[in-house]
Short mmCIF file of C-alpha atoms and ligand atoms in Angstrom, two decimals:
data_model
loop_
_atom_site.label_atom_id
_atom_site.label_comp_id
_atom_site.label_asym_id
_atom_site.label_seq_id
_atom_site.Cartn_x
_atom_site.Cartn_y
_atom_site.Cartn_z
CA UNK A 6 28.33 -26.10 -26.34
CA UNK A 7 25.57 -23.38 -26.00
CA UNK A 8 25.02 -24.82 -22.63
CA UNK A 9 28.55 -24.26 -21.36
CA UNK A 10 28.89 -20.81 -23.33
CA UNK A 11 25.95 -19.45 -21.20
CA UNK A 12 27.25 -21.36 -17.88
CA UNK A 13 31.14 -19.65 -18.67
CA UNK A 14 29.30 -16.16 -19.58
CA UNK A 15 27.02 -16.70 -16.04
CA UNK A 16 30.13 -17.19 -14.13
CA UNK A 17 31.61 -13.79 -14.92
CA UNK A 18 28.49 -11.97 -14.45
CA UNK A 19 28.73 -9.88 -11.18
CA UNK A 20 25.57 -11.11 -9.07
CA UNK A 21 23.54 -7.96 -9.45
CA UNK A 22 23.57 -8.66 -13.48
CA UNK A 23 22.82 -11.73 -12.99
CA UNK A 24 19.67 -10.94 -11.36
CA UNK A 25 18.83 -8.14 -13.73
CA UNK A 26 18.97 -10.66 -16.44
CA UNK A 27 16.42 -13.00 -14.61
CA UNK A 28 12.50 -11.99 -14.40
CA UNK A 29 12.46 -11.93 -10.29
CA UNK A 30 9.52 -13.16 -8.16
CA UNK A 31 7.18 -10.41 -7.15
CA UNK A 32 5.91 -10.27 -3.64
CA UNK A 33 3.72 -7.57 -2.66
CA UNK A 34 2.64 -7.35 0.93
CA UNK A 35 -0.10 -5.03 1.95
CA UNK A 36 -1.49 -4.12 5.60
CA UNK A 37 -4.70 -2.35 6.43
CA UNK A 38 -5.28 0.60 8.39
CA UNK A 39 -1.59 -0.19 10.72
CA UNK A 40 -0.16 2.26 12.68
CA UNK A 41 3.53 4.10 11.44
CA UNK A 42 4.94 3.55 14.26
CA UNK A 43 3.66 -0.37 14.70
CA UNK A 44 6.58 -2.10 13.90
CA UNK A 45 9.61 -2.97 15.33
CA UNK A 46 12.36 -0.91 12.81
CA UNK A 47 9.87 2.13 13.66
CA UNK A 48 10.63 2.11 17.42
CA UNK A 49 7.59 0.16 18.11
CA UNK A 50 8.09 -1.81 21.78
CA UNK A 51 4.57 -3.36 22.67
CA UNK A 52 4.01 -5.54 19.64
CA UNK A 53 7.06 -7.50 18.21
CA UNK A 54 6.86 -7.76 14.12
CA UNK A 55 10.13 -9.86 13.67
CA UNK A 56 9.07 -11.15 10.10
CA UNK A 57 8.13 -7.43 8.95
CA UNK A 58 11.23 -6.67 10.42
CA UNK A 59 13.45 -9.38 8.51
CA UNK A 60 12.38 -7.47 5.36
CA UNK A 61 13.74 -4.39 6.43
CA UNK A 62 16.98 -5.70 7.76
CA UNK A 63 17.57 -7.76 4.33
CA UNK A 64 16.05 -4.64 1.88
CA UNK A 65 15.76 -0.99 1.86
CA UNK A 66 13.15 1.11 4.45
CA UNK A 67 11.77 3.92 3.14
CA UNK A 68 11.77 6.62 5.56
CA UNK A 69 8.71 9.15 3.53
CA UNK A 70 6.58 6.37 1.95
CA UNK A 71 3.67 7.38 1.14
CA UNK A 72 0.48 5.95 0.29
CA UNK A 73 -1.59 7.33 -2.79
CA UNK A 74 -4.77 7.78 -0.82
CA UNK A 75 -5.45 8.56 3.22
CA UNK A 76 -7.78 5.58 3.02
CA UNK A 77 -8.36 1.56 1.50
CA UNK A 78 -9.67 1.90 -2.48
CA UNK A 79 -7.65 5.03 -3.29
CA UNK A 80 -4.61 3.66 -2.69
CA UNK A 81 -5.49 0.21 -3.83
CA UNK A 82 -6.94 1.67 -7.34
CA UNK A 83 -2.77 3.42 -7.55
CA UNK A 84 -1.30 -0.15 -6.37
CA UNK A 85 -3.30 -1.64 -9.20
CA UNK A 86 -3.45 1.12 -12.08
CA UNK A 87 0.03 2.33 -11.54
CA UNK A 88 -1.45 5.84 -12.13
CA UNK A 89 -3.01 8.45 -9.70
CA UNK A 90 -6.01 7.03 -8.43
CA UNK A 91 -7.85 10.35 -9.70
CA UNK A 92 -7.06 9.90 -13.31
CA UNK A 93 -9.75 6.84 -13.32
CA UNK A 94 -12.41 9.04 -11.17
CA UNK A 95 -11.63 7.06 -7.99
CA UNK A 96 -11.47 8.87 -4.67
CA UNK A 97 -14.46 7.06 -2.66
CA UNK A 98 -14.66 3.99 -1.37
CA UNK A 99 -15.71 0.44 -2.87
CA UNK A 100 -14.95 1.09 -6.98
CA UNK A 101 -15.27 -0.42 -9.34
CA UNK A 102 -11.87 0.28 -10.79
CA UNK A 103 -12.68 1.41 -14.12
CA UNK A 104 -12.13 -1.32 -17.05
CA UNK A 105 -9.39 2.25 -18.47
CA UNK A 106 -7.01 1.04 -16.12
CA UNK A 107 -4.44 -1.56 -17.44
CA UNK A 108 -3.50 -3.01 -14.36
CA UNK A 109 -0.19 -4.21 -12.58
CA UNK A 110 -1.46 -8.08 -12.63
CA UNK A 111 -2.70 -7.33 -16.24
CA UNK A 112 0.67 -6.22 -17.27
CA UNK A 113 2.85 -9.26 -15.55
CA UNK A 114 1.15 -12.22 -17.11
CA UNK A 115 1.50 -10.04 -20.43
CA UNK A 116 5.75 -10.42 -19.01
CA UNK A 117 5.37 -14.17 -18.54
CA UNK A 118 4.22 -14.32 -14.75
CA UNK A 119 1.47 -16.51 -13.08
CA UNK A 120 -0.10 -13.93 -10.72
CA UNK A 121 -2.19 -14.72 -7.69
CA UNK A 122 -3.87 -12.75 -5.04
CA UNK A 123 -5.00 -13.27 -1.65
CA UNK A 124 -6.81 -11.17 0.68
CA UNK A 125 -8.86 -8.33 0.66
CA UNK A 126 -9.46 -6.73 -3.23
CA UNK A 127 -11.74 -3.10 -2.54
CA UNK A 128 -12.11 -2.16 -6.07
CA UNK A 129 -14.94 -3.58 -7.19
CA UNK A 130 -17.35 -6.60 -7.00
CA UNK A 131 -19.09 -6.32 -9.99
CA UNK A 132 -19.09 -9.13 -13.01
CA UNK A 133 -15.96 -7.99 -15.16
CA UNK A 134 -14.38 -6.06 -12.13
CA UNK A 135 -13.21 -8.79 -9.64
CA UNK A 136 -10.03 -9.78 -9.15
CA UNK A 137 -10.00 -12.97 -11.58
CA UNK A 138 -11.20 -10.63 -14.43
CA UNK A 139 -8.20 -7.72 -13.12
CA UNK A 140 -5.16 -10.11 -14.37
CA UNK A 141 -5.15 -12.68 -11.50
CA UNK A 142 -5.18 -16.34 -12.45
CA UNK A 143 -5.67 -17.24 -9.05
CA UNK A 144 -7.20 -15.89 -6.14
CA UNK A 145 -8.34 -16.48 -2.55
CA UNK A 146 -9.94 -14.09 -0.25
CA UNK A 147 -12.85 -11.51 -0.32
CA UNK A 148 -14.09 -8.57 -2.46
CA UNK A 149 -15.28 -5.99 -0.45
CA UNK A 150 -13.54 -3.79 2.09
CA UNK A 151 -13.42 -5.89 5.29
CA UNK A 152 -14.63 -9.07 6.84
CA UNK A 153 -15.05 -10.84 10.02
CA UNK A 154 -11.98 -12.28 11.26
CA UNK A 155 -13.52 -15.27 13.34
CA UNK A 156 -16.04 -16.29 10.64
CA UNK A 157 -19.87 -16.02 11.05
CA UNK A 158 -21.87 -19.02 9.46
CA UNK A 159 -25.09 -17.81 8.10
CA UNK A 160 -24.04 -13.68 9.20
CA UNK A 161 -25.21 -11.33 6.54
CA UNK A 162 -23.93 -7.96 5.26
CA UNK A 163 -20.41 -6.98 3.41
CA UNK A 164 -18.40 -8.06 6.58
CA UNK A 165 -19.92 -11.61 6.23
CA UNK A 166 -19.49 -11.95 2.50
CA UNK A 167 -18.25 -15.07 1.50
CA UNK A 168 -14.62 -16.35 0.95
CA UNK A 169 -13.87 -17.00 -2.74
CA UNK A 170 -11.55 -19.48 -4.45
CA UNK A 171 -10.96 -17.76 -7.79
CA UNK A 172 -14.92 -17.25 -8.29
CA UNK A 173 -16.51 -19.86 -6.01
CA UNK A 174 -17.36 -19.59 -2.48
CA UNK A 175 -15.78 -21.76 -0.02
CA UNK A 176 -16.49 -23.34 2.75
CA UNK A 177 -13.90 -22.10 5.34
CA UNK A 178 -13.32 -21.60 9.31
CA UNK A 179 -9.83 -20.44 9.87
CA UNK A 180 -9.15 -17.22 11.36
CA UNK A 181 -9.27 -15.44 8.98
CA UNK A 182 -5.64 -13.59 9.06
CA UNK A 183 -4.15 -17.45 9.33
CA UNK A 184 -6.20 -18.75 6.27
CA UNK A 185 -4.21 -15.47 4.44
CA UNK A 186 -0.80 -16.58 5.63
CA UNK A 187 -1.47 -20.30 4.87
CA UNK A 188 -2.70 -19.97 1.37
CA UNK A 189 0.04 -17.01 0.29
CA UNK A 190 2.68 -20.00 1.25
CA UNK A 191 0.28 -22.84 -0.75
CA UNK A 192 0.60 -20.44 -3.93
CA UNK A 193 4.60 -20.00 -3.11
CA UNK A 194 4.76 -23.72 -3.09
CA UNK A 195 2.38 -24.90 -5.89
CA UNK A 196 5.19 -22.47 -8.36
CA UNK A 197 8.14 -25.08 -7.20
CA UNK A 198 9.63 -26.46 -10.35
CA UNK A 199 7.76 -23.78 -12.52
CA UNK A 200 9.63 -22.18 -15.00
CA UNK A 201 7.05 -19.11 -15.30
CA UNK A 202 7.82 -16.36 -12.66
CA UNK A 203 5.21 -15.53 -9.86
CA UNK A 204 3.57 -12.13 -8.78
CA UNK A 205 1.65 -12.80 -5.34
CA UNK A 206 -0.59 -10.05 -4.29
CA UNK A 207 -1.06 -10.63 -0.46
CA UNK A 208 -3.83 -7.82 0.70
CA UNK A 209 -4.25 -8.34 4.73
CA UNK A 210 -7.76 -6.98 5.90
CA UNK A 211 -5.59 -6.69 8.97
CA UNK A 212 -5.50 -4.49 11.39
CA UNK A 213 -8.34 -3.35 9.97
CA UNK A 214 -11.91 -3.33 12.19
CA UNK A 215 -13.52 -5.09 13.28
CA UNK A 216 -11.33 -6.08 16.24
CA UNK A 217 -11.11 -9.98 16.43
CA UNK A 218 -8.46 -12.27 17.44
CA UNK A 219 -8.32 -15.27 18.81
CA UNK A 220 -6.38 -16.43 22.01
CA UNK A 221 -3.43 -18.26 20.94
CA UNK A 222 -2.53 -14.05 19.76
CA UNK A 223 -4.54 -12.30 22.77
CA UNK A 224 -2.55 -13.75 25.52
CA UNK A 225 0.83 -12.52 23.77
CA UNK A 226 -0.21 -9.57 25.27
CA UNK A 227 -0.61 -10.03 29.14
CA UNK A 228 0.75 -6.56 30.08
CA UNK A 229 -0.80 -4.38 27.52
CA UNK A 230 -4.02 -3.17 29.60
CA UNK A 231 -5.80 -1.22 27.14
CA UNK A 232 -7.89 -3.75 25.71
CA UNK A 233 -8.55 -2.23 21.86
CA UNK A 234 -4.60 -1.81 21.63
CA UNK A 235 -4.61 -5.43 23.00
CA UNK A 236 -6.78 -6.85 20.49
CA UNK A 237 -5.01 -5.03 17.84
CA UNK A 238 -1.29 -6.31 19.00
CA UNK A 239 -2.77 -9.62 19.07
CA UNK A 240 -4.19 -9.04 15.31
CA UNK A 241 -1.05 -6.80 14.20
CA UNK A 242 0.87 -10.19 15.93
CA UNK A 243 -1.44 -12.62 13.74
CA UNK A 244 -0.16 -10.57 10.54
CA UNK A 245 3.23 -10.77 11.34
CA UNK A 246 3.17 -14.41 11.85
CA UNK A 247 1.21 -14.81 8.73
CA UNK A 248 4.29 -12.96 6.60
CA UNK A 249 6.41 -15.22 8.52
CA UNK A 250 4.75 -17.98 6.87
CA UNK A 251 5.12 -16.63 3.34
CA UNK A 252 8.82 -15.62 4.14
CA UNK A 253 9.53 -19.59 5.33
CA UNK A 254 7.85 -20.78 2.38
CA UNK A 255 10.19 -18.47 0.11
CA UNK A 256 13.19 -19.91 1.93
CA UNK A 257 12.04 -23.72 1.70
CA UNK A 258 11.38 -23.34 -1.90
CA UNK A 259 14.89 -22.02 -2.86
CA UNK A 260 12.85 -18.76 -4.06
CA UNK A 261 13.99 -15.71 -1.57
CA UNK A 262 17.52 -14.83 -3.32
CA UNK A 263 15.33 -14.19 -6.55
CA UNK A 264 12.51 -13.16 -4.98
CA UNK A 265 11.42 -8.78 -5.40
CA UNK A 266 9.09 -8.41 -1.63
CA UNK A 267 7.14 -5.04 -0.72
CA UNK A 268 5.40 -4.44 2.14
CA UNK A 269 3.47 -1.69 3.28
CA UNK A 270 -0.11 -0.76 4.30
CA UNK A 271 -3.15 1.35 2.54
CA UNK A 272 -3.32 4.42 4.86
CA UNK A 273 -2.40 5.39 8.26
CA UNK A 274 -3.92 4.24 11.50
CA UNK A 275 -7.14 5.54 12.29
CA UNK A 276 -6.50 7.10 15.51
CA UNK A 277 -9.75 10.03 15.67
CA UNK A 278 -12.24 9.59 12.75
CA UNK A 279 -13.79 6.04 11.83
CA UNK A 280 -12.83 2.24 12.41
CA UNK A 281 -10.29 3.38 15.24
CA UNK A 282 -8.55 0.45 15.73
CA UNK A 283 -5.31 1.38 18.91
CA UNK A 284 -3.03 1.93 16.09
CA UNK A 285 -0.48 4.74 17.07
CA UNK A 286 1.19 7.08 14.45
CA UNK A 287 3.61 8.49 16.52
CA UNK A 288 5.41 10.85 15.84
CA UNK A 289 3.17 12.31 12.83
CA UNK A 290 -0.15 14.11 12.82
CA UNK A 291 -3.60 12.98 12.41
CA UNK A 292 -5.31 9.94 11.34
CA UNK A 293 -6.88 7.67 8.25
CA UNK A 294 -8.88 9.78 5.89
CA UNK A 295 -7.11 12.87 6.32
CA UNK A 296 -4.07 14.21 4.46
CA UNK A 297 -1.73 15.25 7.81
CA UNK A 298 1.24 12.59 7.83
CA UNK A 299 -0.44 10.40 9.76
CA UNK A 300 -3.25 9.72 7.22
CA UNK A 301 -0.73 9.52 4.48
CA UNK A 302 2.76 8.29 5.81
CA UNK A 303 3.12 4.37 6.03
CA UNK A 304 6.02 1.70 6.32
CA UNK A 305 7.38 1.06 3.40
CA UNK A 306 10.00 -1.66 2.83
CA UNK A 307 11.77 -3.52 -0.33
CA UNK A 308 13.41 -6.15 -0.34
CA UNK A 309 15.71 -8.18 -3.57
CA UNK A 310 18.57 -9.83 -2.20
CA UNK A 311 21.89 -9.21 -4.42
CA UNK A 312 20.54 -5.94 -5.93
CA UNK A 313 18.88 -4.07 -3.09
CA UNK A 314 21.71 -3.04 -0.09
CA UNK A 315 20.80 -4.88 2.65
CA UNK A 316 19.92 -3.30 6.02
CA UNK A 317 19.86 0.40 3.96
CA UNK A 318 17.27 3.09 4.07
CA UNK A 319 16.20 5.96 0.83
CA UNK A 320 14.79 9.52 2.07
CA UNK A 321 13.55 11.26 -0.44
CA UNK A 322 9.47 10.73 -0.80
CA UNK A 323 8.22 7.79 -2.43
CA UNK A 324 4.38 6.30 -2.97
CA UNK A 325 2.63 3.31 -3.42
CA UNK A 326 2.17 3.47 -7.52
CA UNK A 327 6.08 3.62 -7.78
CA UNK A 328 6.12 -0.06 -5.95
CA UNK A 329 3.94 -0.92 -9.17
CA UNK A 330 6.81 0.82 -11.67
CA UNK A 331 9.35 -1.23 -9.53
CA UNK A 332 7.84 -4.25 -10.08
CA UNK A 333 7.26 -3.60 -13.71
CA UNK A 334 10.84 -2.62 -14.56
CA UNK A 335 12.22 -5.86 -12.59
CA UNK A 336 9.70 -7.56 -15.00
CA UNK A 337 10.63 -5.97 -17.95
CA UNK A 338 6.17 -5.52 -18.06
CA UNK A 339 5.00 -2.86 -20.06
CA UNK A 340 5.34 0.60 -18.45
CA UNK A 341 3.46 2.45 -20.35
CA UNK A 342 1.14 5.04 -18.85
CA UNK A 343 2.53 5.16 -15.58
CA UNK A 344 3.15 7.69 -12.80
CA UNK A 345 5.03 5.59 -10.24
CA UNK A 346 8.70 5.66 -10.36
CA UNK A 347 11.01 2.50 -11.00
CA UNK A 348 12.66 2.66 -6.85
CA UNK A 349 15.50 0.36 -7.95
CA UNK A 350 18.13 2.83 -9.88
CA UNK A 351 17.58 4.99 -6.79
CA UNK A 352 17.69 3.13 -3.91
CA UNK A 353 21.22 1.20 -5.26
CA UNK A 354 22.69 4.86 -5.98
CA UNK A 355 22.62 5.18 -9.42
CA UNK A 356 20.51 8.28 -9.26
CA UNK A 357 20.69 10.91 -6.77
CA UNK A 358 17.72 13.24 -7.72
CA UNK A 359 14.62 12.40 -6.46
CA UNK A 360 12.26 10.46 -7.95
CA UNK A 361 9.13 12.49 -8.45
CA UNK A 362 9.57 16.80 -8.02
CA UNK A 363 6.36 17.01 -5.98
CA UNK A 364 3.73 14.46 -5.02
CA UNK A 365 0.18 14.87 -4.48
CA UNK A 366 -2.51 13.55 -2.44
CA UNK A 367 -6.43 14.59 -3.18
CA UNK A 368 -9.52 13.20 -1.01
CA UNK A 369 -12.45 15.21 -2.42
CA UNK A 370 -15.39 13.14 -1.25
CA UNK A 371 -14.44 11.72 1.94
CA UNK A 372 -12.84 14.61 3.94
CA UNK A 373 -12.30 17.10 1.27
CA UNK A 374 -8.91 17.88 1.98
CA UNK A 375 -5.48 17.57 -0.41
CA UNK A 376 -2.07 18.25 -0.30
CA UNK A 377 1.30 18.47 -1.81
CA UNK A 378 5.01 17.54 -0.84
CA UNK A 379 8.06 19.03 -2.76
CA UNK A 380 11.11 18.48 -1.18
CA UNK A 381 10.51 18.99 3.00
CA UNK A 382 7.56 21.42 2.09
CA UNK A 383 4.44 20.15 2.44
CA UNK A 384 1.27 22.05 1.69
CA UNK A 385 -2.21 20.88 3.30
CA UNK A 386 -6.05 22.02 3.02
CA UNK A 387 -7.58 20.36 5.68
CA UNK A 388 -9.58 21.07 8.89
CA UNK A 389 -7.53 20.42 12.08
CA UNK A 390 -8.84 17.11 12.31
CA UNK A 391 -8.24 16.11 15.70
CA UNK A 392 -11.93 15.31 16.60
CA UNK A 393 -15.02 13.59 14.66
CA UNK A 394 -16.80 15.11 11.77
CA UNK A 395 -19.13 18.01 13.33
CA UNK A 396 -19.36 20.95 14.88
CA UNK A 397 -15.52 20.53 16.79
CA UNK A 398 -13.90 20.48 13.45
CA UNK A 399 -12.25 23.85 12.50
CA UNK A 400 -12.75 25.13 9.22
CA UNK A 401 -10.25 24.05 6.52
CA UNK A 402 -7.71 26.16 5.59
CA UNK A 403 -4.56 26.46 4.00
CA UNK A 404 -1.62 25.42 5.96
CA UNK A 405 2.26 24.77 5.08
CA UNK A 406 4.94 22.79 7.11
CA UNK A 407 8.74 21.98 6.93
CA UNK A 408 9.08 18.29 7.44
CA UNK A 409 12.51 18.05 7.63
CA UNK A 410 12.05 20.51 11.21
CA UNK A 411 8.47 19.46 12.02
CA UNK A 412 7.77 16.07 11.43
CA UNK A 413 4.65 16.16 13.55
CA UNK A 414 3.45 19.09 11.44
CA UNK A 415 2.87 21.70 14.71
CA UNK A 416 4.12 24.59 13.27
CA UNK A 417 2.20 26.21 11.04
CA UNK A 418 4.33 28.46 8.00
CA UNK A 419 1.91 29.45 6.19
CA UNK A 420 1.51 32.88 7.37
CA UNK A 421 5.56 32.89 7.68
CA UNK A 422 6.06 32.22 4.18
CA UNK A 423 2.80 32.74 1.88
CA UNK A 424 5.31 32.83 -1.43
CA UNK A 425 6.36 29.08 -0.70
CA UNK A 426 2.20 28.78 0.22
CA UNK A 427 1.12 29.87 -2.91
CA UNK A 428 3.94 27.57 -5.34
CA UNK A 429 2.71 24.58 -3.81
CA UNK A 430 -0.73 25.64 -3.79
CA UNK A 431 -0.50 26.56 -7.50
CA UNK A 432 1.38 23.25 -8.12
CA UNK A 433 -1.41 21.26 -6.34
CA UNK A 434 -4.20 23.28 -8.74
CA UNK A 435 -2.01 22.35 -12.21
CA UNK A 436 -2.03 18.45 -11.16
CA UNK A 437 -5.51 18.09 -9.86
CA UNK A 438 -6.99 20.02 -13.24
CA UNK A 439 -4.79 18.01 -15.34
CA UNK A 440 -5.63 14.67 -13.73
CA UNK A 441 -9.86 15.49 -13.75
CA UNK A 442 -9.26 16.70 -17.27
CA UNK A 443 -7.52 13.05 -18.16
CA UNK A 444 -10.55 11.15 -16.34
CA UNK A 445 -12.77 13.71 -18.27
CA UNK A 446 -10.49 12.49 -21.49
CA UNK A 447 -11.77 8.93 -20.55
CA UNK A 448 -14.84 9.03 -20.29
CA UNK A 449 -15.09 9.27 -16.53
CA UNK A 450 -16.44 11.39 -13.85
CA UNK A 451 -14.63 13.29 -11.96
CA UNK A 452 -15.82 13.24 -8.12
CA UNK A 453 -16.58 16.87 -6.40
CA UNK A 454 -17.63 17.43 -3.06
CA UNK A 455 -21.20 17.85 -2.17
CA UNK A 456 -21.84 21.73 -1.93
CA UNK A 457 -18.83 22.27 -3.49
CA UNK A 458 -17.92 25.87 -5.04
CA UNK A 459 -16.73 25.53 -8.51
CA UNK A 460 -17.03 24.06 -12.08
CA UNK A 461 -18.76 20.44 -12.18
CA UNK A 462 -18.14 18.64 -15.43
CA1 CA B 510 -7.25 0.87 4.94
#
């Protein structure tokens, strides 16, 4: 009787309540070091990315997604902590994560889900700090910040680290971007028949340096003659095809329709400074470890079939810790201590403010520059950044753009318009005091530049 109660009540549910009701799959698909403008929905017309590309047709793009840091662990720590990277003393590269951040995986298996990662992790290697002892119950794929591609026997260093299964190494001679895509579809798989929702963490090392591909991807590419942008098509082409993979698996197993999928990528392409790979960031300024657009802006795409609008696009800035809040509201997870955003009530309409009043960005250690966005104002300390560390670089300064105008952040207003200057600069002061003083709080230390001017705690 119960039975055909809930089965009557089901049938007069409209669809989107019904998948409200239901704990979704969580997919989260990250890139490494891509380009903005290397995929297809951004214009891109060298390198074909049709699986990327099915997510954005079936979910929501994100024209100003941003990620939390302008390079790998920053961002990651945000992905992971939900929080500002800052507020747990993280802005260099490597980790650990501190053991004060109650992380996203943490938080689903408290909701009910069987979580597994593979790929690349970047915040920490340590006993107590790797991914199995983050809130994975599964995981396949490497530790530190990058790897060989076409594996080394024998090769030493972080880049030759070994492959883990959960703790153990393995023995393993796939390339290393198809091992990814092949064991993200095993995990989709092994869940058929569970009743226990799945979070899959799938963390490319891809298109990340070093550039290595093998041929069945390099001779995609006959006509493109510059041979790192070759390589990297042929890598960024590997990727794709490994999504694919995932996506297929999704579909075989009757899971897509119920199914949450992100994708986007750590930090923008690095185009001048280090591990230049032939990404392109057209049209935005700058490169990977800086705080211009093209340091911070990535692709950003969501898809939940039923409850997302298909094919549909959301303009108002966005980052990577409010893909963490998204997935925690779909999981009903506990939210607590969070700065992210839940996307969903926003991108389906139901509110029209945006989701955060200003967003900041703050790279102490690495490049020493920050900013701040509120609205289309964006306010930058930076040098100009268009050439190596050394004695080319320019001073930083204080500079202030219009986005909506000046996408590729040539026109500098800061002289035009020192009142608007100064409220973002002010704005950018409040947060990063308040978010030292909360690592401070914890029992953390907040990271200054070498040299720097200023308090040290
Ligand atoms: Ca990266």
């Amino acid at each position: 009787m119960l039975k055909a109660l809930t089965f009557v009540c089901a049938l007069l549910l409209p669809v989107a309540a019904l998948h409200a009701a239901q704990k979704p799959n969580i997919v989260l698909i990250l890139a490494d070091d891509m380009g903005y403008a290397d995929i297809g929905i951004h214009g891109c017309k060298d390198i074909p990315t049709p699986h990327i590309d099915r997510i954005a047709k079936a979910g929501v793009r994100f024209t100003d997604g941003y990620a939390n840091g302008s390079f790998c662990t920053p961002t990651r720590a945000a992905l992971m902590s939900c929080r500002y990277q800052h507020r747990f003393a993280m802005e260099d590269l490597g980790g650990p994560l501190p053991a004060q951040a109650h992380t996203l995986p943490k938080r689903l298996q408290a909701a009910g889900y069987k979580t597994g990662m593979v790929g690349k992790w970047h915040l920490g290697s340590e006993a107590g700090f790797t991914p199995m002892d983050r809130g994975f119950d599964e995981f396949f794929g490497f530790l530190g910040g990058g790897h060989q591609y076409i594996l080394q026997p024998g090769g030493k260093g972080e880049y030759n680290a070994p492959i883990l299964r959960n703790r153990d190494p393995v023995d393993e001679s796939r390339y290393l971007t198809d091992a990814f895509g092949e064991e993200a579809a095993a995990f989709v798989e092994h869940q058929r028949g569970e009743q226990k929702p799945f979070f899959l963490y799938l963390a490319f090392n891809a298109v990340h340096t070093p550039l290595q591909a093998v041929e069945k991807y390099q001779v995609r590419f006959p006509s493109i003659t510059d041979s790192k942008r070759r390589t990297y098509a042929a890598m960024l082409s590997a990727m794709d095809d490994a999504i694919g993979r995932l996506l297929a698996a999704l579909d075989q197993t009757g899971q897509t329709d119920r199914t949450l999928i992100f994708f986007t990528n750590d930090n923008g392409g690095p185009t001048t400074r280090n591990a230049v790979n032939g990404s392109v960031n057209t049209p935005l300024r700058g490169s990977k470890c800086e705080t211009f657009e093209g340091g911070i802006r990535v692709p950003m795409l969501m898809q939940w079939t039923g409850v997302v609008p298909a094919g549909s696009t959301y303009r108002q800035p966005v980052m990577t810790f409010d893909l963490s809040a998204t997935a925690l509201a779909a999981a009903q997870a506990d939210a607590s201590q969070v700065d992210g955003k839940d996307l969903l009530p926003y991108v389906t309409g139901k509110l029209q403010a945006p989701p955060h009043d200003t967003l900041f960005w703050r790279s102490r250690t690495m490049s020493n520059n920050y900013s701040a966005r509120q609205g289309d104002w964006k306010f930058l300390h930076s040098t100009e950044g268009d050439a190596s560390p050394g004695p080319k670089q320019t001073p930083a300064r204080d500079m202030l753009f219009n986005l909506a105008e000046d996408i590729g952040e040539q026109r500098d207003l800061a002289g035009a318009n020192p009142a608007k200057l100064d409220e973002l600069k002010k704005l950018y002061e409040a947060w990063s005091a308040a978010v030292d003083a909360d690592a401070v709080q914890m029992g953390l230390t907040p990271k200054f530049p070498k040299n720097a001017a200023g308090p040290k705690p």
